[in-house]
CSV table of C-alpha atoms in Angstrom, one decimal:
chain,number,residue,atom,x,y,z
A,1,GLU,CA,-19.7,2.3,8.6
A,2,THR,CA,-17.9,0.1,7.0
A,3,GLY,CA,-15.5,-0.8,9.6
A,4,VAL,CA,-12.6,-0.2,7.6
A,5,THR,CA,-10.6,2.7,8.8
A,6,GLN,CA,-7.6,5.3,7.3
A,7,SER,CA,-4.6,7.1,8.9
A,8,PRO,CA,-4.6,9.7,8.4
A,9,THR,CA,-6.7,11.7,6.7
A,10,HIS,CA,-4.8,14.1,5.4
A,11,LEU,CA,-1.0,14.2,4.6
A,12,ILE,CA,1.4,17.1,3.1
A,13,LYS,CA,4.8,15.8,2.3
A,14,THR,CA,7.6,17.0,0.3
A,15,ARG,CA,9.5,15.5,-3.0
A,16,GLY,CA,11.8,13.0,-2.3
A,17,GLN,CA,10.6,11.9,1.3
A,18,GLN,CA,8.9,8.5,2.5
A,19,VAL,CA,5.5,8.1,3.4
A,20,THR,CA,3.8,5.4,5.1
A,21,LEU,CA,-0.4,5.3,5.2
A,22,ARG,CA,-2.3,3.1,6.8
A,23,CYS,CA,-5.5,0.7,7.0
A,24,SER,CA,-7.4,-1.1,10.1
A,25,SER,CA,-9.7,-3.7,8.8
A,26,GLN,CA,-12.6,-5.7,10.5
A,27,SER,CA,-11.8,-8.7,12.4
A,28,GLY,CA,-11.6,-11.4,9.7
A,29,HIS,CA,-10.9,-10.1,6.8
A,30,ASN,CA,-7.9,-11.3,5.1
A,31,THR,CA,-7.3,-9.6,1.9
A,32,VAL,CA,-6.6,-5.9,1.1
A,33,SER,CA,-6.2,-3.6,-1.6
A,34,TRP,CA,-4.9,-0.2,-2.3
A,35,TYR,CA,-6.2,2.5,-4.8
A,36,GLN,CA,-4.8,5.5,-5.7
A,37,GLN,CA,-6.9,8.0,-7.0
A,38,ALA,CA,-5.9,11.3,-8.8
A,39,LEU,CA,-8.3,14.1,-8.9
A,40,GLY,CA,-10.7,13.7,-11.3
A,41,GLN,CA,-10.3,10.5,-11.8
A,42,GLY,CA,-11.1,6.8,-11.2
A,43,PRO,CA,-9.1,4.8,-8.5
A,44,GLN,CA,-6.2,3.0,-9.7
A,45,PHE,CA,-5.2,-0.4,-8.7
A,46,ILE,CA,-2.0,-0.6,-6.8
A,47,PHE,CA,-1.5,-4.2,-5.3
A,48,GLN,CA,-3.5,-6.8,-3.3
A,49,TYR,CA,-2.4,-8.6,0.0
A,50,TYR,CA,-3.8,-11.6,1.2
A,51,ARG,CA,-3.3,-13.3,4.2
A,52,GLU,CA,0.1,-11.4,4.4
A,53,GLU,CA,1.5,-12.3,1.4
A,54,GLU,CA,1.3,-9.6,-2.0
A,55,ASN,CA,-0.6,-11.1,-4.5
A,56,GLY,CA,-1.2,-8.9,-7.4
A,57,ARG,CA,0.2,-5.8,-8.1
A,58,GLY,CA,-1.1,-2.7,-11.0
A,59,ASN,CA,1.7,-1.0,-13.4
A,60,PHE,CA,3.2,0.9,-9.9
A,61,PRO,CA,6.8,1.4,-9.6
A,62,PRO,CA,8.6,-0.8,-6.8
A,63,ARG,CA,9.1,2.8,-4.7
A,64,PHE,CA,5.0,1.5,-3.9
A,65,SER,CA,5.4,-1.1,-1.4
A,66,GLY,CA,2.8,-2.4,1.3
A,67,LEU,CA,2.9,-4.8,4.5
A,68,GLN,CA,-0.4,-6.8,5.8
A,69,PHE,CA,-0.2,-7.6,9.5
A,70,PRO,CA,-1.9,-10.4,11.2
A,71,ASN,CA,-4.1,-8.0,13.2
A,72,TYR,CA,-5.8,-7.3,9.9
A,73,SER,CA,-3.9,-3.6,9.7
A,74,SER,CA,-2.2,-2.6,6.4
A,75,GLU,CA,0.3,0.2,5.4
A,76,LEU,CA,1.6,1.4,2.1
A,77,ASN,CA,4.6,2.7,2.0
A,78,VAL,CA,5.9,5.1,-1.0
A,79,ASN,CA,9.5,6.3,-0.9
A,80,ALA,CA,11.0,9.2,-3.2
A,81,LEU,CA,8.1,11.1,-3.0
A,82,GLU,CA,7.3,13.1,-6.5
A,83,LEU,CA,4.6,15.7,-7.3
A,84,ASP,CA,2.3,13.2,-9.2
A,85,ASP,CA,1.7,11.2,-6.6
A,86,SER,CA,-0.5,14.0,-4.6
A,87,ALA,CA,-3.6,11.9,-4.8
A,88,LEU,CA,-6.4,10.2,-2.4
A,89,TYR,CA,-5.2,6.4,-1.5
A,90,LEU,CA,-8.4,4.4,-0.5
A,91,CYS,CA,-7.8,0.7,1.3
A,92,ALA,CA,-10.2,-1.7,1.1
A,93,SER,CA,-10.6,-4.7,3.0
A,94,SER,CA,-12.7,-8.1,2.4
A,95,PRO,CA,-13.3,-11.4,4.3
A,96,GLY,CA,-11.4,-13.2,1.0
A,97,LEU,CA,-11.0,-13.3,-2.8
A,98,ARG,CA,-14.4,-12.6,-4.7
A,99,SER,CA,-16.1,-11.2,-1.5
A,100,PRO,CA,-17.5,-7.3,-1.4
A,101,LEU,CA,-14.9,-5.1,-0.6
A,102,HIS,CA,-14.8,-2.2,1.8
A,103,PHE,CA,-13.2,0.9,1.3
A,104,GLY,CA,-11.7,3.2,4.0
A,105,ASN,CA,-12.6,6.8,3.7
A,106,GLY,CA,-8.9,7.2,3.0
A,107,THR,CA,-5.7,9.5,3.3
A,108,ARG,CA,-5.2,12.6,0.9
A,109,LEU,CA,-2.2,13.0,0.0
A,110,THR,CA,-0.2,16.2,-1.0
A,111,VAL,CA,3.5,16.1,-2.7
A,112,THR,CA,4.7,19.6,-2.7
B,1,LYS,CA,-10.2,2.2,-25.6
B,2,ASN,CA,-10.6,2.1,-21.7
B,3,GLU,CA,-11.1,-1.5,-19.8
B,4,VAL,CA,-14.4,0.3,-18.2
B,5,GLU,CA,-17.1,2.9,-19.5
B,6,GLN,CA,-19.3,4.4,-18.0
B,7,SER,CA,-22.3,6.7,-19.3
B,8,PRO,CA,-23.4,9.2,-19.0
B,9,GLN,CA,-20.4,10.9,-17.8
B,10,ASN,CA,-22.6,13.4,-15.8
B,11,LEU,CA,-26.0,13.7,-15.1
B,12,THR,CA,-28.2,16.0,-13.6
B,13,ALA,CA,-32.3,14.9,-12.5
B,14,GLN,CA,-35.0,16.3,-10.9
B,15,GLU,CA,-36.0,15.1,-7.6
B,16,GLY,CA,-38.4,12.3,-8.2
B,17,GLU,CA,-36.8,11.2,-11.6
B,18,PHE,CA,-36.1,7.9,-12.4
B,19,ILE,CA,-32.4,7.4,-13.2
B,20,THR,CA,-30.0,5.0,-14.9
B,21,ILE,CA,-26.3,4.9,-15.3
B,22,ASN,CA,-24.7,2.6,-17.4
B,23,CYS,CA,-21.3,0.7,-16.9
B,24,SER,CA,-19.8,-1.6,-20.3
B,25,TYR,CA,-16.2,-3.5,-19.9
B,26,SER,CA,-14.1,-5.2,-22.4
B,27,VAL,CA,-12.2,-7.8,-19.9
B,28,GLY,CA,-13.2,-11.1,-18.4
B,29,ILE,CA,-14.6,-10.5,-15.0
B,30,SER,CA,-15.9,-12.8,-12.1
B,31,ALA,CA,-17.9,-9.8,-10.6
B,32,LEU,CA,-18.9,-6.6,-10.4
B,33,HIS,CA,-19.1,-3.6,-8.2
B,34,TRP,CA,-21.6,0.0,-8.2
B,35,LEU,CA,-19.9,2.3,-5.6
B,36,GLN,CA,-21.1,5.3,-4.1
B,37,GLN,CA,-18.3,8.4,-3.6
B,38,HIS,CA,-19.7,11.4,-1.9
B,39,PRO,CA,-17.0,14.4,-2.1
B,40,GLY,CA,-14.4,13.4,0.3
B,41,GLY,CA,-13.2,10.8,-1.0
B,42,GLY,CA,-15.3,8.2,1.1
B,43,ILE,CA,-16.0,5.0,-1.3
B,44,VAL,CA,-19.3,2.8,-0.4
B,45,SER,CA,-19.8,-0.2,-2.1
B,46,LEU,CA,-23.9,-0.7,-2.6
B,47,PHE,CA,-24.0,-3.4,-4.7
B,48,MET,CA,-21.6,-7.3,-6.0
B,49,LEU,CA,-23.0,-8.9,-8.8
B,50,SER,CA,-21.8,-11.7,-10.8
B,51,SER,CA,-25.6,-12.5,-12.6
B,52,GLY,CA,-28.9,-11.5,-12.9
B,53,LYS,CA,-30.5,-8.5,-10.7
B,54,LYS,CA,-30.2,-7.0,-6.9
B,55,LYS,CA,-31.9,-4.6,-5.1
B,56,HIS,CA,-32.1,-2.9,-2.0
B,57,GLY,CA,-34.4,0.5,-1.6
B,58,ARG,CA,-34.3,2.3,-4.3
B,59,LEU,CA,-31.4,0.9,-6.7
B,60,ILE,CA,-31.5,-1.5,-8.4
B,61,ALA,CA,-28.4,-3.1,-10.4
B,62,THR,CA,-28.4,-5.4,-13.2
B,63,ILE,CA,-26.2,-7.4,-15.1
B,64,ASN,CA,-25.8,-9.3,-18.4
B,65,ILE,CA,-22.6,-11.0,-18.5
B,66,GLN,CA,-23.2,-12.1,-21.9
B,67,GLU,CA,-23.0,-8.6,-23.6
B,68,LYS,CA,-20.5,-7.6,-20.9
B,69,HIS,CA,-23.4,-4.8,-19.5
B,70,SER,CA,-24.1,-3.4,-16.3
B,71,SER,CA,-26.9,-1.2,-15.1
B,72,LEU,CA,-27.9,0.6,-11.9
B,73,HIS,CA,-31.2,2.5,-11.7
B,74,ILE,CA,-32.3,4.8,-9.1
B,75,THR,CA,-35.9,5.0,-8.3
B,76,ALA,CA,-38.1,8.6,-6.8
B,77,SER,CA,-34.4,10.0,-7.1
B,78,HIS,CA,-33.5,12.9,-4.1
B,79,PRO,CA,-30.6,15.1,-3.5
B,80,ARG,CA,-29.0,13.0,-1.1
B,81,ASP,CA,-28.4,10.8,-3.9
B,82,SER,CA,-26.2,13.4,-5.9
B,83,ALA,CA,-22.6,11.9,-5.8
B,84,VAL,CA,-20.2,10.3,-8.1
B,85,TYR,CA,-21.0,6.7,-9.1
B,86,ILE,CA,-18.5,4.1,-10.0
B,87,CYS,CA,-18.8,0.5,-11.5
B,88,ALA,CA,-15.7,-1.5,-10.6
B,89,VAL,CA,-15.0,-5.0,-12.5
B,90,ILE,CA,-13.0,-7.9,-10.5
B,91,MET,CA,-11.1,-9.8,-13.1
B,92,SER,CA,-11.7,-13.6,-13.7
B,93,ALA,CA,-7.6,-14.0,-12.4
B,94,SER,CA,-5.6,-15.5,-9.6
B,95,TYR,CA,-6.4,-12.2,-7.4
B,96,ASP,CA,-9.0,-9.8,-7.0
B,97,LYS,CA,-7.4,-7.1,-9.7
B,98,VAL,CA,-9.9,-3.9,-9.7
B,99,ILE,CA,-10.5,-1.8,-12.8
B,100,PHE,CA,-12.6,1.0,-12.1
B,101,GLY,CA,-14.4,2.7,-14.7
B,102,PRO,CA,-14.2,6.9,-15.0
B,103,GLY,CA,-17.4,7.8,-12.7
B,104,THR,CA,-20.4,9.2,-13.1
B,105,SER,CA,-21.1,12.5,-11.3
B,106,LEU,CA,-25.0,12.3,-10.3
B,107,SER,CA,-26.4,16.0,-9.2
B,108,VAL,CA,-29.9,15.8,-8.3
B,109,ILE,CA,-32.2,18.8,-8.0
B,110,PRO,CA,-35.1,19.7,-5.3
C-alpha cells in the first residue's frame, strides 16, 4: 500500500475528446509526477509538480497539462485525444525532491 | 543508444535460484530506483540508491556511481517474485526528471 490512489482505473475515450485523470497523494507529499507507459514499454516522464507549480516537463505536447492542489491531489488533463495516447498513466508522489517515489496503480486509458 | 539500459530483457529461473538484473546508464544522476511492476500495472519502489548497497529481505541492490552501473539481486527466488523489474534514474537537474529503463521481465518457475 503506497497511499497513492488514482482514478479511474480504466477509461475509454474517443479520438478528439478530452480526459482528466486524478491522483490522490499522501499528506505531506508536495511533489507529484506523471508518467505515460505504452504497452510493452517503460514509463515516460510527462511532467512534475512541486508545491502546485510545474517545475519540469518531458517531451510531451502542450495538450498534456496538469494541476496540483493544496490537498495533495493532482490532475492530468489531455486534450484532443489521439489513438497513440492509449496507455497506462501513472502518478508518483514524494515528500520532496530527491525523495523515494510512491506510485499509484495507474489509469489505463484506451482511445478509440 | 538509450540513456538507461537493462539486461537481461527477459529471464526465466527455477525457484530457489539466485538472480541478478543489471542496469547501466549514461547520464549524471542524483539517485536510482529499482521498481517492481506486476501485471495490471501497479509499480512498487523496492529501493532508492545514491551510493553503496541496500538490503531488504531477499533483495539486495548495489550501485557504482563511477561506473554508472547498478545491480538488483534476488536470493532464493520464489514464483511470487515474477514481475517486471525496472531501473529508473533521477537525473541531476533542478527537478526530479526520471528516466526509466526498458524493464526486465522475470518469471520464476516452481
